[in-house]
Coordinates of C-alpha atoms and ligand atoms in Angstrom, one line a residue:
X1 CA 0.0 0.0 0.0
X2 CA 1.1 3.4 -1.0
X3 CA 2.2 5.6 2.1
X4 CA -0.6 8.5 0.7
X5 CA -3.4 5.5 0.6
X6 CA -2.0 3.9 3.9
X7 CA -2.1 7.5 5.8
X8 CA -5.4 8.5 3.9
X9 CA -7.0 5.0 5.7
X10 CA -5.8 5.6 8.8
X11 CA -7.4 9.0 8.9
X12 CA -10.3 7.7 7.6
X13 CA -10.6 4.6 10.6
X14 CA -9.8 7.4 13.6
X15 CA -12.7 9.9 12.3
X16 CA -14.9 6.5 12.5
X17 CA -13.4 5.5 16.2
X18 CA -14.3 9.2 17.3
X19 CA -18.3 8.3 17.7
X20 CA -19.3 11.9 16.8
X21 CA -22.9 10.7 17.9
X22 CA -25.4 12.4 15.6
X23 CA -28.9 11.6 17.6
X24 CA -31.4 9.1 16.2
X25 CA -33.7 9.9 13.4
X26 CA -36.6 12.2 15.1
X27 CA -39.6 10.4 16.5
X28 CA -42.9 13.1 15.9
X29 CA -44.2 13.9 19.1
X30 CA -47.7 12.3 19.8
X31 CA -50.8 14.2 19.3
X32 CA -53.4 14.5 22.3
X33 CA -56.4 16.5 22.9
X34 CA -55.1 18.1 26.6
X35 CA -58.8 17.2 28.0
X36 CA -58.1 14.3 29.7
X37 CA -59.1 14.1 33.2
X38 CA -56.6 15.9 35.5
X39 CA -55.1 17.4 32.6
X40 CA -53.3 20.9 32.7
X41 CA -54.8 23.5 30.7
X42 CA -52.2 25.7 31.3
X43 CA -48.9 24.4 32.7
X44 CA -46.7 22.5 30.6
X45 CA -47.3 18.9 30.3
X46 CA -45.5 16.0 28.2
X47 CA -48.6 15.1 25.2
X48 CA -48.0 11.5 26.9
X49 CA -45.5 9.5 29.0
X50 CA -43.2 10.5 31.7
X51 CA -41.6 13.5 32.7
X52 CA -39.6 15.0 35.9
X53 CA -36.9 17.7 35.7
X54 CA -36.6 20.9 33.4
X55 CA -33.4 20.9 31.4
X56 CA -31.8 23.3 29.4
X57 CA -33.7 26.3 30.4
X58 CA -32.3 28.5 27.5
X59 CA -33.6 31.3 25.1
X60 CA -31.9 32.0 21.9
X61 CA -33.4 33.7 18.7
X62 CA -36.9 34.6 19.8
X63 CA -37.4 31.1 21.3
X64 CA -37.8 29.9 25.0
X65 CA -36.3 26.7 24.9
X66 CA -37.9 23.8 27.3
X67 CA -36.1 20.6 27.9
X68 CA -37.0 17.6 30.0
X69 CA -36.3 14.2 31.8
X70 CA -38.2 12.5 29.8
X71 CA -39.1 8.5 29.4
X72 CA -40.8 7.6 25.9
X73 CA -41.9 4.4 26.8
X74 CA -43.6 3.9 29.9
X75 CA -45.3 6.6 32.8
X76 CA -43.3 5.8 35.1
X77 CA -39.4 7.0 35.4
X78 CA -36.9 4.8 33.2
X79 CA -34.3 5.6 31.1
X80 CA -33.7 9.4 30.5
X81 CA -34.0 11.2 27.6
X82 CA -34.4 14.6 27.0
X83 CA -37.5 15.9 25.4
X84 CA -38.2 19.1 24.2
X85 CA -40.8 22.0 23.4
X86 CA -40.6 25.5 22.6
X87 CA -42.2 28.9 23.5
X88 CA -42.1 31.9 21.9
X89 CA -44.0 33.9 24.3
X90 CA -43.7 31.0 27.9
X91 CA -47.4 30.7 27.8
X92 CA -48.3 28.3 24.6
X93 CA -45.3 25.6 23.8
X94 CA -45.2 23.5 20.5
X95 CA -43.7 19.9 21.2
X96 CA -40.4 19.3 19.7
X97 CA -39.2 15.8 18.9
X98 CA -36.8 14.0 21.6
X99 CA -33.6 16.0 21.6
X100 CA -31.0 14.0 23.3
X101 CA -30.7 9.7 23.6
X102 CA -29.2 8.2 25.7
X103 CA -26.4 6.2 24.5
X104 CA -23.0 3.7 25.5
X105 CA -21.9 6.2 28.0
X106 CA -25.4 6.3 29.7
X107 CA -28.8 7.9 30.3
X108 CA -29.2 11.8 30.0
X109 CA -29.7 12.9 33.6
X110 CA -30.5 16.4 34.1
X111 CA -29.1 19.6 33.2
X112 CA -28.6 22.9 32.0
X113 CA -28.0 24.2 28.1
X114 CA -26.3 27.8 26.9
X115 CA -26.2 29.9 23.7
X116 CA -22.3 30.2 22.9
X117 CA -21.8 33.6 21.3
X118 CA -18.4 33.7 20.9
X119 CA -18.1 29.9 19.5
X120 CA -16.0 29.2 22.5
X121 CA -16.4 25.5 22.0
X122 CA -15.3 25.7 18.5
X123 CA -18.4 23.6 17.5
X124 CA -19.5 26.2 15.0
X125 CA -18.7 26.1 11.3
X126 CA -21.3 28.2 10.1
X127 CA -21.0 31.5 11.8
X128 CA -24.1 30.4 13.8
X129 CA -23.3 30.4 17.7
X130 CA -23.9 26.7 18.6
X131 CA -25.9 25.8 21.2
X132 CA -24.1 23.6 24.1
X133 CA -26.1 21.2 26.0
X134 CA -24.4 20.3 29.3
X135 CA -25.9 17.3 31.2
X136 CA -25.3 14.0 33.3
X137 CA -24.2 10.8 32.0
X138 CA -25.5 8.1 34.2
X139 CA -24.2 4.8 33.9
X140 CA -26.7 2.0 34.3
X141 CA -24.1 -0.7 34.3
X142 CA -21.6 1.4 36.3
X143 CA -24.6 1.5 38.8
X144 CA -25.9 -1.8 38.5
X145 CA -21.8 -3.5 39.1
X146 CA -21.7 -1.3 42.5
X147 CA -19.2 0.8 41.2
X148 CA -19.5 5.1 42.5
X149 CA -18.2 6.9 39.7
X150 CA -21.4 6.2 36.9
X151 CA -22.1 9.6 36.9
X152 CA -20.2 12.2 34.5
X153 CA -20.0 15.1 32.6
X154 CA -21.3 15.0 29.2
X155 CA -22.1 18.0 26.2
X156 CA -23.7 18.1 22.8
X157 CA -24.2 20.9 20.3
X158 CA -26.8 22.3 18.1
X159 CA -26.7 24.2 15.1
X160 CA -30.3 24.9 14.2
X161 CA -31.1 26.5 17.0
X162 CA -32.3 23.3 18.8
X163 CA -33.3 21.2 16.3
X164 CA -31.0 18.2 16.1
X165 CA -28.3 17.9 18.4
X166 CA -24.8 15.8 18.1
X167 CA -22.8 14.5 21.0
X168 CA -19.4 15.5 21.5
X169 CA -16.6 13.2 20.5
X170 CA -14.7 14.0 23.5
X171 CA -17.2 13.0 26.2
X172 CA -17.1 13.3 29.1
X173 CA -15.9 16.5 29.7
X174 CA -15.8 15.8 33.4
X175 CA -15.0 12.9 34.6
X176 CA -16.0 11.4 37.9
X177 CA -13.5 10.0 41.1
X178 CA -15.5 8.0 43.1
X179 CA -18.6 10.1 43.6
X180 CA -21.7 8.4 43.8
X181 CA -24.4 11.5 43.3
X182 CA -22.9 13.5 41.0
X183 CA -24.8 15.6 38.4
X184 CA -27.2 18.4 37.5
X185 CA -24.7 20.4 35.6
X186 CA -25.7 24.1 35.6
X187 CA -23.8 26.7 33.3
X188 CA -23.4 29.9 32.8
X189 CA -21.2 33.2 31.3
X190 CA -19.5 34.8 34.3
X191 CA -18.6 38.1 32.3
X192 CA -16.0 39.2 35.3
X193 CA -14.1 36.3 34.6
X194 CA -14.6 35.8 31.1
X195 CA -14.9 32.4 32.0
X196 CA -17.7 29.8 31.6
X197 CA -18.9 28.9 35.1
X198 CA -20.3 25.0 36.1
X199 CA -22.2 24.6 39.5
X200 CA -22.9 20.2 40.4
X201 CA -24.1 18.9 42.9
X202 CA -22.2 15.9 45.2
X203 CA -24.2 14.4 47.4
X204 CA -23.8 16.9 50.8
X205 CA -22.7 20.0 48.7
X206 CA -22.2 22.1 45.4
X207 CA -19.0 22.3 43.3
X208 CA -18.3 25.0 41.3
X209 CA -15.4 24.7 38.2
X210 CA -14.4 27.0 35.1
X211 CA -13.9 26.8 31.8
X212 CA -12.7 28.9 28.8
X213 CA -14.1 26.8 26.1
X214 CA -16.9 24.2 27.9
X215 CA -15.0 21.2 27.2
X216 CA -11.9 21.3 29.2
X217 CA -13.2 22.2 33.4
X218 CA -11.0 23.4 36.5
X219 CA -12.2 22.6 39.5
X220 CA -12.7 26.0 42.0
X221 CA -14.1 25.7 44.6
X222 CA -17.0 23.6 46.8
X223 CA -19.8 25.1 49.3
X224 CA -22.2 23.7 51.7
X225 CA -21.1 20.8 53.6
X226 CA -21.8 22.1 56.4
X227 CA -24.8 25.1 55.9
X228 CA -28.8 24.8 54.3
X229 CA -30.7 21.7 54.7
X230 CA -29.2 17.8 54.9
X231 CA -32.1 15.8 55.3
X232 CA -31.5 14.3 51.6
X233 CA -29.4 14.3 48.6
X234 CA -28.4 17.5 46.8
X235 CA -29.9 17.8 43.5
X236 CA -30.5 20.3 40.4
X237 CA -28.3 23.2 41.8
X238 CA -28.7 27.0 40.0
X239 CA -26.3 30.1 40.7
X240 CA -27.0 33.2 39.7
X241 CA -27.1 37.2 40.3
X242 CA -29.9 39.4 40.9
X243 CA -30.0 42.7 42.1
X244 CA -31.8 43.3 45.6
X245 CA -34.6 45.4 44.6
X246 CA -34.9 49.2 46.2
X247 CA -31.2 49.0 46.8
X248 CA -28.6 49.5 44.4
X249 CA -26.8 46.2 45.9
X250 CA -26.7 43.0 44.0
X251 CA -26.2 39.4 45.7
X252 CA -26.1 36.1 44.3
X253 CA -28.4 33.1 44.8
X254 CA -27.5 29.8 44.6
X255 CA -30.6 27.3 44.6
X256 CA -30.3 23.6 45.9
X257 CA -32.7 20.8 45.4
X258 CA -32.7 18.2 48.0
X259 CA -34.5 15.2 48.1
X260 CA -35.9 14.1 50.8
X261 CA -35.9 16.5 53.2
X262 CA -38.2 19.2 52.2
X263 CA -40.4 21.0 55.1
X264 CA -43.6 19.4 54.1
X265 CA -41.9 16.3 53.6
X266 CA -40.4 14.5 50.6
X267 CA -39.0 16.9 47.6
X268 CA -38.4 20.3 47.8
X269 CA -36.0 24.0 46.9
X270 CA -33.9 25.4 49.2
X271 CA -31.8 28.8 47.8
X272 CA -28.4 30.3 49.9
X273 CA -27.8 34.2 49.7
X274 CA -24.6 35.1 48.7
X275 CA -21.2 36.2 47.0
X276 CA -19.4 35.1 44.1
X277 CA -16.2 36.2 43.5
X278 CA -15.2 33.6 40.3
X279 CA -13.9 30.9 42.6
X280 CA -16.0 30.2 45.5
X281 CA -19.3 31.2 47.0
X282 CA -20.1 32.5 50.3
X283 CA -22.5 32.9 52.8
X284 CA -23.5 33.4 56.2
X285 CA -26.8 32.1 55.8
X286 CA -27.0 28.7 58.4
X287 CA -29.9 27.9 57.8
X288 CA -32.2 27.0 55.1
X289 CA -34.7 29.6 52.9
X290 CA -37.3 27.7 50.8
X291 CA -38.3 29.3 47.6
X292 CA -41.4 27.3 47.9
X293 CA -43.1 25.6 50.7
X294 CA -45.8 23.5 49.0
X295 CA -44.7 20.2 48.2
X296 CA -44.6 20.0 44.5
X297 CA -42.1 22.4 43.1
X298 CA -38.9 20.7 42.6
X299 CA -35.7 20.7 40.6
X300 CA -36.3 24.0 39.3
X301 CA -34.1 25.4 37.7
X302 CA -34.0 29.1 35.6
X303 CA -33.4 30.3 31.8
X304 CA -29.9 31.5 30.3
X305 CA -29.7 34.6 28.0
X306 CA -33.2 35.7 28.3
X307 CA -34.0 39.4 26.5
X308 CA -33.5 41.8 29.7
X309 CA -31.8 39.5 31.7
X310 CA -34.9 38.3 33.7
X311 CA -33.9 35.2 36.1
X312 CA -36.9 33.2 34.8
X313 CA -37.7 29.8 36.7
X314 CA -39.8 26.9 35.9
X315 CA -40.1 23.7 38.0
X316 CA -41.1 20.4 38.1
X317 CA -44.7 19.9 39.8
X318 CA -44.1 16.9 41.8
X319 CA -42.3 15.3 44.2
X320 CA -40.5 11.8 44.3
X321 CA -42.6 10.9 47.6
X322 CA -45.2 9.7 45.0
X323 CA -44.4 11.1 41.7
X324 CA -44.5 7.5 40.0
X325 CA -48.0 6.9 41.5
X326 CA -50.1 9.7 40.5
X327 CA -53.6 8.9 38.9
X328 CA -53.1 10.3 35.4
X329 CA -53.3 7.9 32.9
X330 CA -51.4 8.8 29.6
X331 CA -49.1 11.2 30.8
X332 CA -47.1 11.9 34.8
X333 CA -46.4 15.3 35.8
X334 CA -46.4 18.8 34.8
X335 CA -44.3 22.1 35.4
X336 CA -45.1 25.0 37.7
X337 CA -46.0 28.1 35.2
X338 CA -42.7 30.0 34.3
X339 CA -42.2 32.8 37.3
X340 CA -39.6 35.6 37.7
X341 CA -36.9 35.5 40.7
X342 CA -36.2 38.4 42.3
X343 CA -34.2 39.7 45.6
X344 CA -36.7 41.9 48.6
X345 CA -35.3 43.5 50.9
X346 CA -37.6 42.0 54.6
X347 CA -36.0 44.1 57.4
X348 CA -32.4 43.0 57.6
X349 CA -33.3 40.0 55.8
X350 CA -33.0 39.3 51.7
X351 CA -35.5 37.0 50.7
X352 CA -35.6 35.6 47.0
X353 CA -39.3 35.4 45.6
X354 CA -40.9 33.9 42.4
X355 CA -44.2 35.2 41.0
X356 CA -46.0 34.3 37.7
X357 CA -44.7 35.9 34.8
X358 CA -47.0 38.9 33.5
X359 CA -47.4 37.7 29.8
X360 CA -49.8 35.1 31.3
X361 CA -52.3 37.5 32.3
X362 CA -53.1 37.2 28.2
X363 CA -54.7 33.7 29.4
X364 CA -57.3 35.6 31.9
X365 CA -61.0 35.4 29.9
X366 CA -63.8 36.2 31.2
X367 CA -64.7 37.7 34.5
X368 CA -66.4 35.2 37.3
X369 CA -66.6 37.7 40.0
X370 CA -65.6 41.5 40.7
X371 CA -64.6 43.8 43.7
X372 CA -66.8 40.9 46.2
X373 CA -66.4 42.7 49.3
X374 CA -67.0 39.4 52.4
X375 CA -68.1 41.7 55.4
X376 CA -65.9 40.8 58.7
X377 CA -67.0 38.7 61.2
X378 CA -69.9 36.8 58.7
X379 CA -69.0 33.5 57.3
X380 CA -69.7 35.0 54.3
X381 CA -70.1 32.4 51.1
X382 CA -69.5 33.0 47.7
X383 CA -70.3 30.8 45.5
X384 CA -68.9 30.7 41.4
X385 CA -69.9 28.1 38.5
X386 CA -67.3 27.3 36.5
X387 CA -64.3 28.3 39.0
X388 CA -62.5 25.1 37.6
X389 CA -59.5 26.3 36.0
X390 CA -59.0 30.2 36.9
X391 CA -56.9 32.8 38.6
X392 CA -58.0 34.4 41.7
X393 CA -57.0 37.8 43.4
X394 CA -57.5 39.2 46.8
X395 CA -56.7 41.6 49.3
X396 CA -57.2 40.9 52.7
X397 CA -56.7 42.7 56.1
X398 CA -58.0 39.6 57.7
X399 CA -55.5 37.8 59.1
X400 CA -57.6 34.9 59.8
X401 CA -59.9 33.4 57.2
X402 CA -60.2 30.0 55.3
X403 CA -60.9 29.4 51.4
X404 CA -62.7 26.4 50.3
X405 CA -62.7 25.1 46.7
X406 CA -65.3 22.4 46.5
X407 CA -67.1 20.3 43.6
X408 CA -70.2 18.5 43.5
X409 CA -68.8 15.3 44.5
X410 CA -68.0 17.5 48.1
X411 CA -64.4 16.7 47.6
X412 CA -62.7 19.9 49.1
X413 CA -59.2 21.9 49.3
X414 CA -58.7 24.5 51.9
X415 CA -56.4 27.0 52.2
X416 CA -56.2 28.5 55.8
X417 CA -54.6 31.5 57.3
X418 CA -54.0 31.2 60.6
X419 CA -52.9 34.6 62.5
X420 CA -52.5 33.4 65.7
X421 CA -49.6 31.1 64.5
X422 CA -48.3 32.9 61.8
X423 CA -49.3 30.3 59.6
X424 CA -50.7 29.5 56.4
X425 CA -52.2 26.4 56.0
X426 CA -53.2 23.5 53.0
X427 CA -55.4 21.1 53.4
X428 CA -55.9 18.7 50.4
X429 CA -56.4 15.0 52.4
X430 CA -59.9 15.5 51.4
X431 CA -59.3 17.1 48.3
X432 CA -60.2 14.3 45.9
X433 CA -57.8 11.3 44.8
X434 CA -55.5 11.3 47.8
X435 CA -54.9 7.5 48.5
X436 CA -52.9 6.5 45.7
X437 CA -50.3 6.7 47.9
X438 CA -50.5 7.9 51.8
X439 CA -47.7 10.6 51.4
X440 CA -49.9 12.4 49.2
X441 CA -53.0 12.9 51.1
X442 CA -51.8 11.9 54.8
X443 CA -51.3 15.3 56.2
X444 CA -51.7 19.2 56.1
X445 CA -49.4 21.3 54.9
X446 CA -47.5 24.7 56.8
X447 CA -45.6 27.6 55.9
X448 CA -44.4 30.0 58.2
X449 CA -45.1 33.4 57.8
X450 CA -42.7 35.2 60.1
X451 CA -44.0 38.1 61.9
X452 CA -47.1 39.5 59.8
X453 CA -47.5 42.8 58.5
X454 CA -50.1 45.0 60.0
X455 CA -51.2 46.1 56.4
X456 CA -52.8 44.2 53.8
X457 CA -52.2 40.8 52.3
X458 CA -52.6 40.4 48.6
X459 CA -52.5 36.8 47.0
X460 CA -52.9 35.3 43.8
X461 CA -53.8 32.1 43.2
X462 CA -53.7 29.8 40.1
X463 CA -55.9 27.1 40.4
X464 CA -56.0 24.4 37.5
X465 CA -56.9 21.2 37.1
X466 CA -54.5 19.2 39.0
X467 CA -52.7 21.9 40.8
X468 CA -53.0 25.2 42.6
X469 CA -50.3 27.5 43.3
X470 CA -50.9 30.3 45.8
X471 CA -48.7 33.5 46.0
X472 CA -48.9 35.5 48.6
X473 CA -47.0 39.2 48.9
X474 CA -46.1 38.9 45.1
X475 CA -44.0 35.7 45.9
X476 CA -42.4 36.4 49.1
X477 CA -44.9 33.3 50.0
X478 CA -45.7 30.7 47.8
X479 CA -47.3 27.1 48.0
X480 CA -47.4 24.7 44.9
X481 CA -49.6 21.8 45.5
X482 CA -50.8 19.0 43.1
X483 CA -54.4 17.9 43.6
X484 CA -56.4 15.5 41.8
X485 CA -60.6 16.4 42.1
X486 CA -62.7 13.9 40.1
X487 CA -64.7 16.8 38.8
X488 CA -62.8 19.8 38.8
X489 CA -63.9 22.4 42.2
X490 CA -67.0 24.4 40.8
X491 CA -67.4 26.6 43.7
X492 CA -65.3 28.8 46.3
X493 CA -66.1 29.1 49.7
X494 CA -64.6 32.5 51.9
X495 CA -65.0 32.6 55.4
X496 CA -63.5 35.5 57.2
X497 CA -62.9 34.5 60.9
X498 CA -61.9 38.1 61.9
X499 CA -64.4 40.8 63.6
X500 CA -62.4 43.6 62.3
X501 CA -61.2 43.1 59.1
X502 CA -62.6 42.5 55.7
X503 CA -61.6 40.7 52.8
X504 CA -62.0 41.9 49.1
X505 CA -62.1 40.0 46.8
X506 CA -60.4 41.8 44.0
X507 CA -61.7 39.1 40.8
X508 CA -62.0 35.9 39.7
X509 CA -61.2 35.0 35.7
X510 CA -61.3 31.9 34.1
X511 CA -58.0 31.3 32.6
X512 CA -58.3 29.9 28.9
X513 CA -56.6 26.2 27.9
X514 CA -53.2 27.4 26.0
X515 CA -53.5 23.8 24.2
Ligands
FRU1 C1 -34.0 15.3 40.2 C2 -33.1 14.2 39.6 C3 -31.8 14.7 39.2 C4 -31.4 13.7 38.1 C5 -32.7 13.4 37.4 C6 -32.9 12.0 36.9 O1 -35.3 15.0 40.2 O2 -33.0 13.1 40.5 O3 -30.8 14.8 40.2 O4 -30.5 14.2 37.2 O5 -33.7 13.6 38.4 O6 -34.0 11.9 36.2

């Protein structure tokens, strides 16, 4: 063989040996009418099969990317995948076919995905700036033969703006020593640093590690062994800046998953307050903050590059206490609607809320009740047809009342406030399908409320067919709950327990289906 022909076929075999993994030929995403009962009208849900974790939270080119754990098979959680739909305005969302496979090196656990401008990565060859998906390999027969390090760092590339994706040849890009939990890969530009910034969990605590071109990583830095909650495994971490609003400080925020060990039991978000300095994050806070005390808002993670630079969050509505067992048939789960972060100023205290983006006011239709005033003291009863899938405002100086959403079927959800304790209250063990598994419907749920304000309370609430989240103080106070009522609740029930005070009842709309 000529030397030419001999080099020429030895190229030719090591381009093959690099599996440059183009993903499989696009399955079409299955068509559903979204009237199912329990279905969402209008939170994101999978057309059918399973689905946990938001992935790849990313906007690029007019388009609000949303990727997902996702199983294609089966409603229960097997191997990952990630699926994929896009918004262009985070209220409607077109399903997009499976975007990542898992392959030889594992499942595709969750993670994060980010628009590189400046072709870092070098994957661009078309002046387009790739995409870069960053997730979790997970090893089923690393797992299976007992070994610790089946979970690494893997990245793939799109460039068509999230239409297909390939894998990267040089995979992974971090590898793993002997770490059993470690995952949930979250990225971002750090413009101080010029540097592309990674934040995993392991297990007890975050690490943090740089990068100039998001395939080779330095380790910098770790936090939390010893600070937030313990009570279960670190998961889904998110780091980010924000400025503290009213002030012209900025801090930054990490948020941590953990699972168990949420206050109302099972899966839930705790976020630290903090610095960042490039290398390591700090912060005094002990003790855990929840962005969410309901029990279904979990692994949430927020959006890279979005227009202004708002820290937009969407999370998964369930938790793993019974995730697998909910009674939906075709399809498991859904995600909370999309809601901004910010930073309030409480006293001496920072707190970080979440409230529903403001484009999905365009949902609100028509009007089911106006400026009710409920008089103090009367147990005053309201009673509106169609409630079943709508948003609900109110303003209330009471500081003790109780709201009851019922149906026909007297299958009930109440929402207490309790002033004497500083307490807000959910009650859903009566609340329709609850015995599917006891975790779900064996207890009421609390959040604390801290000292309240003499002034008023507002509070939204957006209640749809298997879910209601309640917002109170534009977010400093939030409960997401999943609920399953055979026939959705037709009616609302106020009861003001306070002499003094009144409660208005600012409106209640129906909230149109965005399928
Ligand atoms: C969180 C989580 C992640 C993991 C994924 C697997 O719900 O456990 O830590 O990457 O789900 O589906």
């Amino acid at each position: 063989m000529k030397t030419s022909t001999l080099l020429f076929t030895l190229a030719v075999l090591l381009m093959g040996c690099k599996d440059r993994v183009k993903e499989k030929p696009n399955k079409e995403p299955k068509e559903t009418t979204y009237t199912e009962q329990y279905r969402p009208q209008f939170h994101f849900s999978p057309p059918e099969k399973w689905m946990n974790d938001p992935n790849g939270l990313v906007y690029n080119q007019g388009v609000y990317h949303l990727f997902y754990q996702y199983y294609p098979d089966d409603i229960v959680w097997g191997p990952m995948h990630w699926g994929h739909a896009t918004s262009k305005d985070m209220v409607h969302w077109e399903h997009k076919p499976i975007a990542l496979y898992p392959d030889e090196r594992g499942l595709i656990f969750s993670g994060s995905a980010v628009v590189d401008k400046n072709n870092t990565s070098g994957f661009s060859n078309n002046g387009e700036a790739p995409l870069v998906a960053i997730f979790t390999y997970h090893s089923m027969e690393g797992e299976k033969a007992g070994r610790t390090d089946f979970q690494t760092q893997g990245i793939a590339y799109s460039l068509d703006n999230g239409e297909t994706w390939t894998k990267y040849e040089g995979n992974p890009v971090i590898g793993n020593n002997g770490i059993k939990d470690f995952r949930d890969p979250k990225v971002f530009w750090h413009k101080d640093s010029q540097k592309w910034i990674l934040t995993l969990v392991a297990g007890d605590h975050a690490k943090f590690y740089a990068s100039k071109n998001l395939k080779d990583w330095e380790h910098l830095s770790d936090f939390g062994k010893t600070q937030g909650a313990h009570g279960g495994v670190w998961e889904c971490p998110d780091l980010f800046r924000l400025p503290v609003e009213g002030t012209d400080e900025e801090k930054w925020v990490l948020i941590i998953s953990i699972n168990p060990g949420a206050p109302n039991g099972g899966s839930g978000t705790q976020y630290f307050i903090g610095d960042f300095d490039g290398q390591k994050f700090t912060s005094d806070q002990k003790e855990p903050k929840w962005l969410d005390y309901g029990t279904d808002n979990y692994a949430g993670i927020t959006y890279n590059n979005t227009p202004n630079d708002e820290r937009i969050f969407i999370g998964w509505m369930s938790n793993w206490d019974y995730a697998r067992n909910t009674p939906t048939q075709k399809w498991r789960s859904a995600m909370t609607v999309p809601r901004e972060l910010s930073l309030k100023k409480m006293g001496d205290d920072i707190v970080l809320t979440n409230y529903p983006l403001k484009q999905l006011e365009v949902l609100t239709s028509h009007v089911l009740a106006e400026n009710v005033q409920m008089g103090s003291g009367a147990s005053d009863t309201l009673v509106v047809d169609g409630l079943n899938q709508s948003q609900i405002e109110l303003e209330t100086a009471s500081k003790n009342f109780t709201l009851i959403f019922k149906n026909d079927l007297d299958e009930t959800l109440e929402l207490t406030m309790d002033a004497n304790n500083n307490t807000f209250i959910v009650d859903r063990t009566k609340s329709g399908s609850v015995d599917f598994q006891s975790e779900f419907g064996n207890k009421k749920h609390f959040m604390p409320m801290g000292m309240l304000n003499d002034g008023t309370h507002k509070i939204k609430i957006l209640l749809d067919w298997s879910s209601i989240e309640v917002f109170m103080n534009e977010g400093v106070y939030v409960m997401t709950e999943q609920l399953f009522p055979t026939e959705p609740y037709n009616t609302l029930i106020v009861q003001n327990g306070s002499d003094e005070s009144e409660i208005r009842l600012e409106s209640i709309k129906h909230m149109e289906s965005v399928w």
